[in-house]
PDB file of C-alpha atoms in Angstrom:
ATOM      1  CA  GLN A1474     231.954  64.867  12.197  1.00 83.00           C
ATOM      2  CA  VAL A1475     233.542  62.598  14.793  1.00 91.00           C
ATOM      3  CA  GLN A1476     237.228  61.923  15.325  1.00 94.00           C
ATOM      4  CA  LEU A1477     238.413  58.543  16.570  1.00 96.00           C
ATOM      5  CA  VAL A1478     241.726  57.681  18.320  1.00 97.00           C
ATOM      6  CA  GLU A1479     242.661  54.099  19.185  1.00 98.00           C
ATOM      7  CA  SER A1480     245.085  53.086  21.907  1.00 98.00           C
ATOM      8  CA  GLY A1481     246.043  50.085  23.918  1.00 98.00           C
ATOM      9  CA  GLY A1482     247.847  48.059  21.282  1.00 97.00           C
ATOM     10  CA  GLY A1483     251.224  46.464  21.913  1.00 97.00           C
ATOM     11  CA  LEU A1484     253.205  43.276  22.055  1.00 98.00           C
ATOM     12  CA  VAL A1485     251.844  40.298  23.996  1.00 98.00           C
ATOM     13  CA  GLN A1486     252.585  36.668  24.280  1.00 98.00           C
ATOM     14  CA  ALA A1487     250.168  34.049  23.030  1.00 98.00           C
ATOM     15  CA  GLY A1488     247.475  33.469  25.615  1.00 98.00           C
ATOM     16  CA  GLY A1489     247.695  36.986  26.918  1.00 98.00           C
ATOM     17  CA  SER A1490     245.232  39.842  26.913  1.00 98.00           C
ATOM     18  CA  LEU A1491     244.962  43.404  25.728  1.00 98.00           C
ATOM     19  CA  ARG A1492     242.289  45.977  25.983  1.00 98.00           C
ATOM     20  CA  LEU A1493     241.977  48.448  23.162  1.00 98.00           C
ATOM     21  CA  SER A1494     240.265  51.781  23.524  1.00 98.00           C
ATOM     22  CA  CYS A1495     238.631  54.007  20.940  1.00 98.00           C
ATOM     23  CA  ALA A1496     238.188  57.554  22.118  1.00 97.00           C
ATOM     24  CA  ALA A1497     235.782  59.832  20.229  1.00 95.00           C
ATOM     25  CA  SER A1498     235.522  63.536  19.893  1.00 91.00           C
ATOM     26  CA  GLY A1499     233.197  65.786  17.997  1.00 82.00           C
ATOM     27  CA  ARG A1500     229.528  64.996  17.626  1.00 75.00           C
ATOM     28  CA  THR A1501     227.596  63.136  20.291  1.00 82.00           C
ATOM     29  CA  PHE A1502     229.149  59.702  20.463  1.00 84.00           C
ATOM     30  CA  SER A1503     225.867  57.938  21.297  1.00 89.00           C
ATOM     31  CA  TYR A1504     224.645  58.790  17.794  1.00 90.00           C
ATOM     32  CA  TYR A1505     227.029  56.223  16.323  1.00 93.00           C
ATOM     33  CA  ARG A1506     227.407  52.477  16.019  1.00 95.00           C
ATOM     34  CA  VAL A1507     231.038  51.547  16.497  1.00 96.00           C
ATOM     35  CA  ALA A1508     233.026  48.617  15.191  1.00 97.00           C
ATOM     36  CA  TRP A1509     236.514  47.219  15.399  1.00 98.00           C
ATOM     37  CA  PHE A1510     238.243  46.059  12.253  1.00 98.00           C
ATOM     38  CA  ARG A1511     241.668  44.660  11.783  1.00 98.00           C
ATOM     39  CA  GLN A1512     244.122  44.325   8.860  1.00 98.00           C
ATOM     40  CA  THR A1513     247.373  42.615   8.224  1.00 96.00           C
ATOM     41  CA  PRO A1514     249.655  43.322   5.290  1.00 90.00           C
ATOM     42  CA  GLY A1515     248.504  41.726   2.069  1.00 91.00           C
ATOM     43  CA  LYS A1516     245.106  40.941   3.500  1.00 94.00           C
ATOM     44  CA  GLU A1517     241.752  42.681   3.287  1.00 94.00           C
ATOM     45  CA  ARG A1518     240.491  44.531   6.311  1.00 95.00           C
ATOM     46  CA  GLU A1519     238.148  42.328   8.330  1.00 97.00           C
ATOM     47  CA  ALA A1520     235.444  43.133  10.875  1.00 97.00           C
ATOM     48  CA  VAL A1521     236.006  41.892  14.384  1.00 98.00           C
ATOM     49  CA  ALA A1522     233.136  43.230  16.514  1.00 98.00           C
ATOM     50  CA  ALA A1523     230.572  45.963  16.644  1.00 97.00           C
ATOM     51  CA  ILE A1524     228.320  47.560  19.221  1.00 97.00           C
ATOM     52  CA  SER A1525     225.067  49.410  18.837  1.00 95.00           C
ATOM     53  CA  LYS A1526     224.602  53.086  19.724  1.00 93.00           C
ATOM     54  CA  GLY A1527     223.302  52.408  23.211  1.00 92.00           C
ATOM     55  CA  GLY A1528     225.465  49.404  23.775  1.00 93.00           C
ATOM     56  CA  SER A1529     222.650  46.875  24.175  1.00 95.00           C
ATOM     57  CA  THR A1530     223.536  44.880  21.032  1.00 96.00           C
ATOM     58  CA  THR A1531     226.923  43.475  20.066  1.00 97.00           C
ATOM     59  CA  PHE A1532     228.177  41.561  17.082  1.00 97.00           C
ATOM     60  CA  TYR A1533     231.239  39.362  16.700  1.00 98.00           C
ATOM     61  CA  VAL A1534     232.926  37.376  13.946  1.00 97.00           C
ATOM     62  CA  GLU A1535     233.282  33.750  14.682  1.00 96.00           C
ATOM     63  CA  ALA A1536     236.965  33.968  15.482  1.00 95.00           C
ATOM     64  CA  ALA A1537     236.282  36.572  18.166  1.00 97.00           C
ATOM     65  CA  LYS A1538     233.375  34.932  19.938  1.00 97.00           C
ATOM     66  CA  GLY A1539     234.236  33.805  23.382  1.00 97.00           C
ATOM     67  CA  ARG A1540     237.534  35.625  23.403  1.00 98.00           C
ATOM     68  CA  PHE A1541     236.809  39.264  22.624  1.00 98.00           C
ATOM     69  CA  THR A1542     234.350  41.589  24.296  1.00 98.00           C
ATOM     70  CA  ILE A1543     233.217  44.927  22.894  1.00 98.00           C
ATOM     71  CA  SER A1544     231.785  47.507  25.241  1.00 98.00           C
ATOM     72  CA  ARG A1545     231.167  51.234  25.377  1.00 97.00           C
ATOM     73  CA  ASP A1546     230.924  54.068  27.828  1.00 96.00           C
ATOM     74  CA  ASN A1547     229.063  56.888  26.149  1.00 93.00           C
ATOM     75  CA  ALA A1548     229.663  59.168  29.114  1.00 93.00           C
ATOM     76  CA  LYS A1549     233.342  58.851  28.372  1.00 94.00           C
ATOM     77  CA  ASN A1550     232.933  58.782  24.600  1.00 95.00           C
ATOM     78  CA  THR A1551     234.900  55.534  24.486  1.00 96.00           C
ATOM     79  CA  VAL A1552     234.522  52.038  23.057  1.00 97.00           C
ATOM     80  CA  TYR A1553     236.642  49.154  24.288  1.00 98.00           C
ATOM     81  CA  LEU A1554     237.726  45.853  22.921  1.00 98.00           C
ATOM     82  CA  GLN A1555     238.819  43.384  25.538  1.00 98.00           C
ATOM     83  CA  MET A1556     240.871  40.653  23.891  1.00 98.00           C
ATOM     84  CA  ASN A1557     241.685  37.500  25.797  1.00 98.00           C
ATOM     85  CA  SER A1558     243.436  34.274  24.817  1.00 98.00           C
ATOM     86  CA  LEU A1559     245.237  36.045  22.083  1.00 98.00           C
ATOM     87  CA  ASN A1560     247.089  34.005  19.477  1.00 97.00           C
ATOM     88  CA  PRO A1561     249.578  34.986  16.659  1.00 97.00           C
ATOM     89  CA  GLU A1562     246.741  35.044  14.131  1.00 96.00           C
ATOM     90  CA  ASP A1563     245.310  38.025  15.994  1.00 97.00           C
ATOM     91  CA  THR A1564     248.343  40.118  15.004  1.00 97.00           C
ATOM     92  CA  ALA A1565     247.129  43.051  13.001  1.00 98.00           C
ATOM     93  CA  VAL A1566     246.515  46.764  12.988  1.00 98.00           C
ATOM     94  CA  TYR A1567     243.211  47.345  14.735  1.00 98.00           C
ATOM     95  CA  TYR A1568     240.943  50.154  13.717  1.00 98.00           C
ATOM     96  CA  CYS A1569     237.789  51.530  15.165  1.00 97.00           C
ATOM     97  CA  ALA A1570     235.073  52.925  12.930  1.00 97.00           C
ATOM     98  CA  ALA A1571     231.806  54.706  13.471  1.00 96.00           C
ATOM     99  CA  ASP A1572     228.636  55.200  11.517  1.00 90.00           C
ATOM    100  CA  GLY A1573     225.107  56.312  12.022  1.00 78.00           C
ATOM    101  CA  GLY A1574     223.777  52.792  11.477  1.00 70.00           C
ATOM    102  CA  GLY A1575     221.719  51.216   8.722  1.00 75.00           C
ATOM    103  CA  GLY A1576     224.222  49.135   6.822  1.00 87.00           C
ATOM    104  CA  SER A1577     225.758  45.764   7.562  1.00 93.00           C
ATOM    105  CA  TRP A1578     227.941  45.938  10.633  1.00 95.00           C
ATOM    106  CA  SER A1579     230.704  43.851   9.110  1.00 94.00           C
ATOM    107  CA  ILE A1580     231.235  45.809   5.901  1.00 94.00           C
ATOM    108  CA  GLY A1581     233.865  48.529   6.033  1.00 93.00           C
ATOM    109  CA  SER A1582     232.179  50.802   3.483  1.00 92.00           C
ATOM    110  CA  THR A1583     229.250  51.139   5.939  1.00 92.00           C
ATOM    111  CA  TYR A1584     231.346  53.289   8.238  1.00 94.00           C
ATOM    112  CA  ASP A1585     231.931  57.007   7.764  1.00 93.00           C
ATOM    113  CA  TYR A1586     234.636  57.658  10.261  1.00 95.00           C
ATOM    114  CA  TRP A1587     237.853  55.772  11.017  1.00 97.00           C
ATOM    115  CA  GLY A1588     240.739  56.023  13.448  1.00 97.00           C
ATOM    116  CA  GLN A1589     244.424  55.753  12.599  1.00 97.00           C
ATOM    117  CA  GLY A1590     244.808  52.214  14.002  1.00 98.00           C
ATOM    118  CA  THR A1591     246.845  50.593  16.753  1.00 98.00           C
ATOM    119  CA  GLN A1592     249.203  47.744  16.236  1.00 98.00           C
ATOM    120  CA  VAL A1593     248.609  44.437  18.114  1.00 98.00           C
ATOM    121  CA  THR A1594     251.445  41.851  17.916  1.00 98.00           C
ATOM    122  CA  VAL A1595     251.042  38.444  19.500  1.00 98.00           C
ATOM    123  CA  SER A1596     254.209  36.381  19.752  1.00 97.00           C
ATOM    124  CA  SER A1597     254.198  32.622  19.860  1.00 93.00           C
TER     125      SER A1597
END
């Protein structure tokens, strides 16, 4: 079992930046691939980025490439999502998720553990 807690969300103007954190407790964090997903009301949850267990491999959806950076510090049991050049379309609840690996990184059902989410609101 692993417990995930997101933080760092908030209100930011378009063009601004936020850094989200996903803090883990429980089993050894380095056992897990971690991803960030986001969801807005009335829309399906969508993958944003993921990072491999050791942090050497990262994945991004097209909309996040060049603007978002996912990283992890296994010594601190934390994964980060640095988000730059934010626009109103990035407004959503952002969730981190963890799994032992093996499935597609961008499919939500791949992940066994989820945080409660943190709200990101980008004003125009």
